[in-house]
Coordinates of C-alpha atoms and ligand atoms in Angstrom, one line a residue:
M6 CA 0.0 0.0 0.0
S7 CA 1.3 3.5 -0.7
N8 CA 0.7 6.9 0.6
A9 CA 0.5 8.9 -2.6
P10 CA 2.6 12.1 -2.6
R11 CA 0.5 15.2 -2.3
S12 CA 0.3 17.4 -5.4
A13 CA -1.3 20.8 -5.7
A14 CA -4.8 20.7 -7.2
P15 CA -5.0 23.0 -10.3
G16 CA -6.0 26.4 -9.3
A17 CA -5.9 25.5 -5.6
P18 CA -6.3 28.6 -3.4
S19 CA -4.4 30.3 -0.7
E20 CA -2.9 27.7 1.6
A21 CA 0.8 27.9 1.2
D22 CA 1.8 24.4 2.2
A23 CA 1.2 21.2 0.2
P24 CA -2.5 20.5 0.0
L25 CA -3.9 17.9 2.4
A26 CA -5.5 14.8 1.0
C27 CA -9.0 14.0 2.3
D28 CA -11.2 11.0 1.8
I29 CA -14.9 11.4 2.5
F30 CA -17.1 8.3 2.7
C31 CA -20.8 8.7 2.3
A32 CA -23.5 6.1 2.4
V33 CA -26.8 7.3 1.2
I34 CA -29.5 6.2 3.7
D35 CA -32.4 7.9 1.8
N36 CA -33.4 11.2 0.2
F37 CA -30.7 13.7 -0.5
G38 CA -29.4 15.0 2.8
D39 CA -26.5 12.6 3.2
I40 CA -25.0 13.2 -0.2
G41 CA -26.2 16.9 -0.1
V42 CA -24.0 17.6 3.0
C43 CA -21.0 15.5 1.8
W44 CA -21.0 17.1 -1.6
R45 CA -21.1 20.6 -0.2
L46 CA -18.3 19.8 2.3
A47 CA -16.2 18.1 -0.4
R48 CA -16.4 21.1 -2.7
Q49 CA -15.7 23.5 0.1
L50 CA -12.6 21.6 1.3
A51 CA -11.4 21.4 -2.3
H52 CA -12.2 25.0 -3.4
E53 CA -11.7 27.0 -0.3
H54 CA -9.0 25.1 1.5
G55 CA -7.2 23.6 -1.5
W56 CA -7.5 20.0 -0.3
E57 CA -7.3 17.1 -2.6
V58 CA -10.7 15.5 -2.0
R59 CA -11.9 12.1 -2.9
L60 CA -15.6 11.4 -2.2
F61 CA -16.7 7.8 -2.0
V62 CA -20.5 7.5 -2.5
D63 CA -22.5 4.3 -2.7
D64 CA -25.5 5.8 -4.5
L65 CA -24.5 7.8 -7.6
H66 CA -28.1 8.1 -8.8
A67 CA -29.2 10.2 -5.7
F68 CA -26.0 12.2 -6.2
E69 CA -26.7 12.8 -9.9
R70 CA -30.0 14.5 -9.0
L71 CA -28.2 17.3 -7.3
C72 CA -25.1 17.2 -9.5
P73 CA -26.2 16.6 -13.1
A74 CA -22.6 16.9 -14.3
L75 CA -22.0 13.5 -12.7
D76 CA -22.1 10.4 -14.8
A77 CA -23.8 7.7 -12.6
S78 CA -22.4 4.9 -14.8
R79 CA -18.8 5.7 -14.1
A80 CA -16.8 4.1 -11.3
T81 CA -14.5 7.1 -11.0
Q82 CA -14.5 10.7 -12.3
T83 CA -13.5 14.2 -11.3
V84 CA -16.3 16.7 -10.9
E85 CA -15.6 20.3 -9.9
G86 CA -12.2 19.4 -8.7
V87 CA -13.4 16.5 -6.5
R88 CA -12.5 12.9 -7.3
V89 CA -15.7 10.9 -7.1
E90 CA -15.5 7.2 -6.5
H91 CA -18.5 4.9 -6.7
W92 CA -18.3 3.0 -3.5
H93 CA -19.9 0.0 -5.0
E94 CA -19.3 -2.5 -2.2
P95 CA -18.5 -2.1 1.5
D96 CA -14.9 -3.1 1.2
H97 CA -14.2 -1.1 -1.9
A98 CA -11.7 1.7 -1.2
G99 CA -10.7 2.9 -4.7
E100 CA -8.6 1.1 -7.4
T101 CA -5.4 1.5 -5.4
L102 CA -5.4 1.7 -1.6
R103 CA -4.3 5.1 -0.8
I104 CA -4.9 6.6 2.7
A105 CA -5.6 10.3 3.0
D106 CA -4.3 12.7 5.6
V107 CA -7.8 13.3 6.7
V108 CA -10.5 10.6 6.6
I109 CA -14.1 11.6 7.1
E110 CA -16.8 9.0 7.7
A111 CA -20.1 10.7 7.2
F112 CA -22.9 9.9 9.6
A113 CA -21.3 6.9 11.1
C114 CA -21.1 4.9 7.9
E115 CA -18.6 2.1 8.2
L116 CA -15.3 2.5 6.5
P117 CA -13.9 -0.4 4.4
S118 CA -12.1 -2.7 6.8
V119 CA -9.0 -2.9 4.5
Y120 CA -8.9 0.9 4.6
V121 CA -9.1 1.0 8.4
A122 CA -6.3 -1.6 8.6
A123 CA -4.2 0.5 6.3
M124 CA -4.9 3.7 8.3
A125 CA -3.3 2.0 11.3
E126 CA -0.1 1.3 9.3
R127 CA 0.2 4.8 8.0
T128 CA 2.8 7.3 9.2
P129 CA 1.8 9.9 10.2
T130 CA -1.5 8.5 11.4
P131 CA -4.4 10.1 9.5
V132 CA -6.9 12.3 11.2
W133 CA -10.1 10.3 11.4
L134 CA -13.4 12.1 11.9
N135 CA -17.0 10.9 12.2
L136 CA -19.1 13.7 10.9
E137 CA -22.4 13.5 12.8
Y138 CA -25.9 14.7 11.9
L139 CA -26.8 18.2 12.8
S140 CA -28.6 18.7 16.1
A141 CA -29.2 22.0 18.0
E142 CA -29.4 20.2 21.3
D143 CA -27.2 21.5 24.2
W144 CA -25.3 18.2 24.7
V145 CA -23.8 18.5 21.3
A146 CA -21.2 21.0 22.4
D147 CA -20.0 18.6 25.1
F148 CA -19.5 15.8 22.7
H149 CA -18.1 17.7 19.8
L150 CA -14.5 16.6 19.1
R151 CA -14.5 13.9 21.7
P152 CA -12.0 11.2 20.8
S153 CA -12.8 7.5 20.7
P154 CA -10.0 5.0 20.5
H155 CA -10.3 2.1 18.1
P156 CA -10.9 -1.2 19.9
R157 CA -8.2 -3.0 17.9
Y158 CA -5.9 -0.5 16.1
A159 CA -3.8 2.4 17.4
L160 CA -6.2 4.8 15.9
L161 CA -8.3 7.6 17.4
K162 CA -11.5 8.7 15.9
H163 CA -13.0 12.2 16.7
F164 CA -16.7 12.9 16.6
F165 CA -17.4 16.1 14.7
F166 CA -20.8 17.5 15.6
P167 CA -22.4 20.2 13.6
G168 CA -24.6 22.5 15.7
L169 CA -26.2 25.9 15.9
G170 CA -24.3 27.2 19.0
T171 CA -20.9 28.0 20.3
G172 CA -18.7 25.0 21.1
T173 CA -20.1 23.0 18.2
G174 CA -18.8 22.4 14.7
G175 CA -21.2 24.9 13.2
V176 CA -22.9 24.4 9.8
L177 CA -21.6 24.6 6.3
K178 CA -21.4 28.0 4.7
E179 CA -19.5 28.8 1.6
R180 CA -17.3 31.9 1.7
D181 CA -19.1 33.5 -1.2
L182 CA -22.6 32.7 -0.1
D183 CA -23.6 36.0 1.3
A184 CA -22.1 37.9 -1.7
A185 CA -24.0 35.6 -4.1
R186 CA -27.3 36.2 -2.3
A187 CA -26.7 40.0 -2.1
A188 CA -25.9 40.1 -5.9
F189 CA -29.1 38.1 -6.6
E190 CA -31.3 40.3 -4.4
A191 CA -29.8 43.4 -6.0
S192 CA -30.6 42.3 -9.5
P193 CA -34.2 42.6 -10.8
E194 CA -32.8 41.0 -14.0
A195 CA -31.5 37.9 -12.2
R196 CA -34.9 37.6 -10.4
A197 CA -36.9 38.0 -13.6
A198 CA -34.7 35.4 -15.3
W199 CA -35.2 33.0 -12.5
W200 CA -39.0 33.3 -12.7
Q201 CA -38.9 32.9 -16.4
R202 CA -36.8 29.8 -16.2
A203 CA -38.6 28.2 -13.3
T204 CA -42.2 29.0 -14.1
G205 CA -42.3 30.3 -17.6
G206 CA -43.6 33.7 -16.5
P207 CA -42.6 37.0 -14.8
P208 CA -42.3 37.4 -11.0
P209 CA -45.5 38.1 -9.1
G210 CA -46.3 41.6 -7.8
P211 CA -45.3 42.7 -4.3
E212 CA -48.8 42.0 -3.0
A213 CA -48.1 38.3 -3.3
T214 CA -46.5 36.1 -0.6
V215 CA -44.1 33.8 -2.3
I216 CA -43.6 30.4 -0.5
S217 CA -41.3 27.5 -1.4
L218 CA -42.4 24.1 -0.3
F219 CA -39.9 21.3 0.2
A220 CA -41.2 18.7 2.6
Y221 CA -41.9 15.1 3.2
E222 CA -45.5 13.8 2.9
N223 CA -47.4 15.7 5.5
P224 CA -51.1 15.2 6.6
A225 CA -51.2 18.9 7.6
I226 CA -50.7 20.0 3.9
D227 CA -54.4 19.7 2.9
A228 CA -55.6 22.2 5.5
L229 CA -52.8 24.5 4.7
L230 CA -53.6 24.5 1.0
E231 CA -57.2 25.3 1.8
Q232 CA -56.1 28.2 4.0
W233 CA -53.9 29.6 1.2
R234 CA -56.8 29.2 -1.2
D235 CA -58.9 31.4 1.1
S236 CA -56.2 33.9 1.9
P237 CA -57.1 37.6 1.5
T238 CA -53.9 38.2 -0.4
P239 CA -52.3 36.2 -3.2
I240 CA -50.1 33.3 -2.4
V241 CA -47.6 32.0 -4.9
L242 CA -46.4 28.5 -4.1
L243 CA -43.2 27.0 -5.6
V244 CA -43.0 23.2 -5.2
P245 CA -39.9 21.3 -6.3
Q246 CA -40.9 17.9 -7.6
G247 CA -40.8 15.5 -4.7
R248 CA -42.5 13.7 -1.9
I249 CA -45.2 16.3 -1.2
S250 CA -46.1 16.7 -4.9
G251 CA -48.9 14.1 -4.7
A252 CA -50.8 16.2 -2.2
L253 CA -50.7 19.2 -4.6
A254 CA -52.0 16.9 -7.4
R255 CA -54.9 15.8 -5.3
F256 CA -55.7 19.3 -4.2
F257 CA -55.8 20.6 -7.8
G258 CA -57.5 17.4 -9.2
M259 CA -54.5 16.6 -11.4
A260 CA -52.8 13.3 -12.1
A261 CA -49.4 14.6 -11.0
F262 CA -47.8 17.8 -9.9
G263 CA -44.4 17.6 -11.5
A264 CA -42.1 20.2 -13.2
G265 CA -44.1 22.7 -15.2
A266 CA -47.4 22.0 -13.5
R267 CA -49.5 25.0 -12.6
G268 CA -52.6 25.0 -10.4
E269 CA -54.9 27.8 -9.4
R270 CA -57.6 27.9 -6.8
G271 CA -58.9 31.1 -5.1
S272 CA -55.9 33.1 -3.9
L273 CA -53.5 30.3 -4.4
T274 CA -51.3 29.8 -7.5
A275 CA -48.9 26.9 -7.4
H276 CA -46.1 26.0 -9.7
G277 CA -44.4 22.6 -9.9
L278 CA -40.6 23.0 -10.3
A279 CA -37.9 20.7 -11.6
F280 CA -35.5 19.5 -9.0
T281 CA -32.4 21.6 -9.6
E282 CA -28.7 21.3 -9.3
Q283 CA -27.7 21.8 -5.7
R284 CA -26.5 25.4 -6.1
G285 CA -29.7 26.4 -7.9
Y286 CA -31.7 25.5 -4.8
D287 CA -30.5 28.6 -3.0
A288 CA -32.1 30.9 -5.6
L289 CA -35.5 29.3 -4.8
L290 CA -35.0 30.3 -1.2
W291 CA -34.0 33.8 -2.2
V292 CA -37.0 34.5 -4.4
S293 CA -39.4 33.4 -1.6
D294 CA -40.8 35.2 1.4
L295 CA -41.2 32.0 3.4
N296 CA -39.5 28.7 2.9
F297 CA -40.7 25.2 3.9
V298 CA -37.6 23.1 4.3
R299 CA -36.7 19.6 5.6
G300 CA -34.0 17.2 6.7
E301 CA -30.6 18.9 7.3
D302 CA -29.1 20.7 4.4
S303 CA -32.1 22.6 3.2
F304 CA -32.8 23.5 6.8
V305 CA -29.3 25.1 7.0
R306 CA -29.7 26.8 3.6
A307 CA -33.0 28.4 4.7
Q308 CA -31.1 29.9 7.7
W309 CA -28.5 31.5 5.5
A310 CA -31.2 32.8 3.2
A311 CA -32.2 35.0 6.1
R312 CA -35.9 34.5 5.5
P313 CA -38.6 33.0 7.7
F314 CA -38.8 29.3 7.4
V315 CA -40.8 26.3 8.6
W316 CA -38.8 23.1 9.2
H317 CA -40.1 19.6 8.5
I318 CA -37.6 17.7 10.6
Y319 CA -36.6 14.2 9.5
P320 CA -38.9 11.9 11.5
Q321 CA -37.2 9.4 13.7
A322 CA -38.4 6.3 15.7
D323 CA -39.8 7.0 19.1
D324 CA -40.2 10.7 18.2
A325 CA -36.5 11.2 18.9
H326 CA -36.7 14.2 16.5
L327 CA -39.2 16.2 18.6
P328 CA -36.6 17.4 21.2
K329 CA -34.4 18.3 18.3
L330 CA -37.1 20.4 16.8
D331 CA -37.6 22.3 20.1
A332 CA -33.8 22.7 20.5
A333 CA -33.7 24.4 17.1
L334 CA -36.6 26.6 18.0
E335 CA -34.9 27.5 21.2
H336 CA -32.0 29.1 19.2
Y337 CA -33.9 30.5 16.3
A338 CA -36.8 32.0 18.3
R339 CA -34.8 33.2 21.2
T340 CA -35.1 36.9 20.7
L341 CA -38.6 37.0 19.3
D342 CA -41.4 38.7 21.1
A343 CA -43.8 36.3 22.9
A344 CA -46.6 36.5 20.2
P345 CA -44.5 35.7 17.1
R346 CA -42.5 33.2 19.0
A347 CA -45.6 31.3 20.1
A348 CA -47.1 31.5 16.6
L349 CA -43.9 30.1 15.1
E350 CA -43.7 27.3 17.7
R351 CA -47.4 26.4 17.1
F352 CA -46.9 26.2 13.4
W353 CA -43.7 24.2 13.5
H354 CA -45.3 21.8 16.0
A355 CA -48.4 21.4 13.9
W356 CA -46.3 20.8 10.8
N357 CA -44.3 18.2 12.5
G358 CA -47.1 16.2 14.1
N359 CA -46.3 17.5 17.6
A360 CA -49.5 19.4 18.0
G361 CA -50.0 18.2 21.6
H362 CA -47.1 20.4 22.5
A363 CA -48.4 23.5 20.8
A364 CA -47.5 26.8 22.6
G365 CA -51.0 28.1 23.6
A366 CA -53.9 29.0 21.4
P367 CA -53.6 31.5 18.7
E368 CA -55.2 34.9 19.0
G369 CA -58.9 34.7 18.0
S370 CA -58.9 30.9 17.6
T371 CA -61.4 28.3 18.8
A372 CA -58.6 26.0 20.0
G373 CA -59.5 22.4 19.9
N374 CA -62.3 22.8 17.4
T375 CA -61.4 20.3 14.8
E376 CA -64.9 19.3 13.9
G377 CA -65.7 18.7 10.3
N378 CA -62.0 18.3 9.4
T379 CA -61.3 17.0 6.0
E380 CA -58.8 14.3 5.5
G381 CA -55.3 15.3 6.6
N382 CA -56.6 18.1 8.8
A383 CA -55.7 17.6 12.4
A384 CA -55.1 14.0 11.5
T385 CA -53.3 11.3 13.4
A386 CA -51.0 9.9 10.7
P387 CA -49.9 6.3 10.3
D388 CA -46.7 7.3 12.0
G389 CA -48.7 7.9 15.2
L390 CA -47.8 11.6 15.3
N391 CA -50.5 14.2 15.9
Y392 CA -50.7 16.7 13.1
G393 CA -52.8 19.5 14.5
E394 CA -54.4 22.1 12.4
V395 CA -51.9 24.4 10.9
N396 CA -53.0 28.0 11.2
W397 CA -51.8 30.2 8.4
P398 CA -53.3 33.5 9.4
D399 CA -51.7 33.0 12.9
L400 CA -48.3 32.7 11.3
A401 CA -48.8 35.2 8.4
R402 CA -49.5 38.1 10.7
H403 CA -46.1 37.7 12.3
L404 CA -44.1 37.4 9.1
P405 CA -42.6 40.9 9.4
A406 CA -41.3 40.1 12.9
L407 CA -40.1 36.7 11.7
K408 CA -38.3 38.3 8.8
A409 CA -36.4 40.6 11.1
R410 CA -35.4 37.7 13.3
A411 CA -34.3 35.7 10.3
H412 CA -31.7 38.4 9.5
G413 CA -30.5 38.6 13.1
W414 CA -30.3 34.8 13.4
A415 CA -28.2 34.5 10.3
A416 CA -25.7 36.9 11.8
E417 CA -25.7 35.1 15.1
L418 CA -25.2 31.7 13.5
A419 CA -22.3 33.0 11.5
L420 CA -20.4 33.6 14.8
T421 CA -20.0 29.8 15.2
G422 CA -18.0 29.7 12.0
D423 CA -18.4 27.6 8.9
L424 CA -18.2 23.8 9.5
A425 CA -15.7 23.2 6.7
G426 CA -13.4 25.9 8.1
N427 CA -13.8 24.6 11.6
L428 CA -13.1 21.0 10.5
A429 CA -10.1 22.1 8.4
E430 CA -8.7 24.0 11.4
F431 CA -9.1 21.0 13.8
A432 CA -7.6 18.6 11.3
K433 CA -4.5 20.8 10.9
T434 CA -4.0 21.0 14.7
Q435 CA -4.1 17.2 14.8
L436 CA -1.6 16.8 12.0
K437 CA 1.1 19.0 13.6
Ligands
TRH516 O1 -33.5 15.1 1.3 P1 -33.6 15.3 2.8 O2 -34.8 14.9 3.4 O3 -32.4 14.6 3.4 C1 -32.2 14.0 4.6 C2 -32.1 12.5 4.4 O4 -33.4 12.0 4.6 C3 -31.1 11.9 5.3 O5 -31.1 10.5 5.3 C4 -31.3 12.5 6.7 O6 -30.3 12.0 7.4 C5 -31.3 14.0 6.6 O7 -32.3 14.5 5.8 C6 -31.5 14.6 8.0 O8 -33.3 16.9 3.1 P2 -32.0 17.8 3.0 O9 -31.1 17.4 4.1 O10 -32.5 19.1 3.0 O11 -31.4 17.5 1.6 C7 -31.9 17.9 0.4 C8 -30.8 18.3 -0.5 O12 -31.3 18.4 -1.8 C9 -30.1 19.6 -0.2 O13 -28.7 19.5 -0.4 C10 -30.7 20.6 -1.2 C11 -30.9 19.7 -2.4 N1 -31.8 20.1 -3.4 C12 -31.4 20.3 -4.7 O14 -30.2 20.2 -5.0 N2 -32.3 20.7 -5.6 C13 -33.6 20.9 -5.4 O15 -34.4 21.3 -6.3 C14 -34.0 20.7 -4.0 C15 -35.5 21.0 -3.7 C16 -33.1 20.3 -3.1

């Protein structure tokens, strides 16, 4: 086995010393979050830190959806300066066994055993990190960067915990992200071009509330669509093709609600959008006044978009996700006044099937009156969660306060630093 000599990546930025080699291993469990996070991290380490990155991914088809430049039929290829290897079987570790300076196993996926054995033989010993899922819970800061010795080899693995507060690994944020958003927001041409491309028409007028909807199947959606239909002001809904599209099709009496679909009822106009390349997703957040996001990576992007958002957290067994939802609210809603804070909590809880924990009744409501509900309205879903009635007017009246907070929160979150930068710093201290 050999430790390949390091060589500078073409066009590698700033760092004076030889670029570090980094291997990232990603097993796609489901959806797009696992590869979404790994791909973003891989690009950042390559482009912003000049590292030579190899990304091992077991499901190239999921990857291709957010990176159309990828050829899912190829075992190995270079995309945007990142070497992508199809991790086609658990013990596969590339054509030649080459151990990187920094080895990242994403979300506790198991590294190839031959690779681990070779890590133990390498001098110097590589930095081994397990990149965990994001959680806003307090314990995360205590566990971040804790070492764990390997039971058989003289190897140490560190747990790298993303988080929303100080003492955690932070969340991913590209160096040019704020500038890209500012440039987009300052350009009516860019905005108009986006609307033309995405919907085939011009942007809506300022009286409309633009909402993007990226979510899992959700029993609360039917009630929400009805409330948007009955809204006193226009609602323009942008729905990337995905797991919630079926509900839109049902609502508009269509066979499907894919890319190019358009539905109109009352005040609600909805557009079906194509699933875009990952970078393109940010622009959807930037054209919207409110974003419904899910999982992990879109949840983070919505925070950087500095707009109000509603999070559909990834549901876990035994409702393990519900404390995580509240922990995120604790950070995000911290400085809000009582009324907008309670409205936000009520809405997030109802959207996540945690209606029993709703923060008091909304102003002017007849709380508990769920009589005559249509299907999906205040329903108990097959997952056993309690999807209470979402209350759009209750949330909508607080959108200006939520918008101000979204700006403040983005600035606060930035203080924790970018995850890729934090990870690179830590790795370098370990390699000294
Ligand atoms: O897809 P997700 O639900 O992902 C996950 C997975 O379920 C994963 O197993 C779980 O661990 C994690 O959530 C918590 O949601 P997420 O994380 O937001 O990932 C979606 C990715 O898709 C994100 O990188 C943005 C990207 N995307 C596009 O590239 N184009 C698009 O049009 C859209 C809507 C999203």
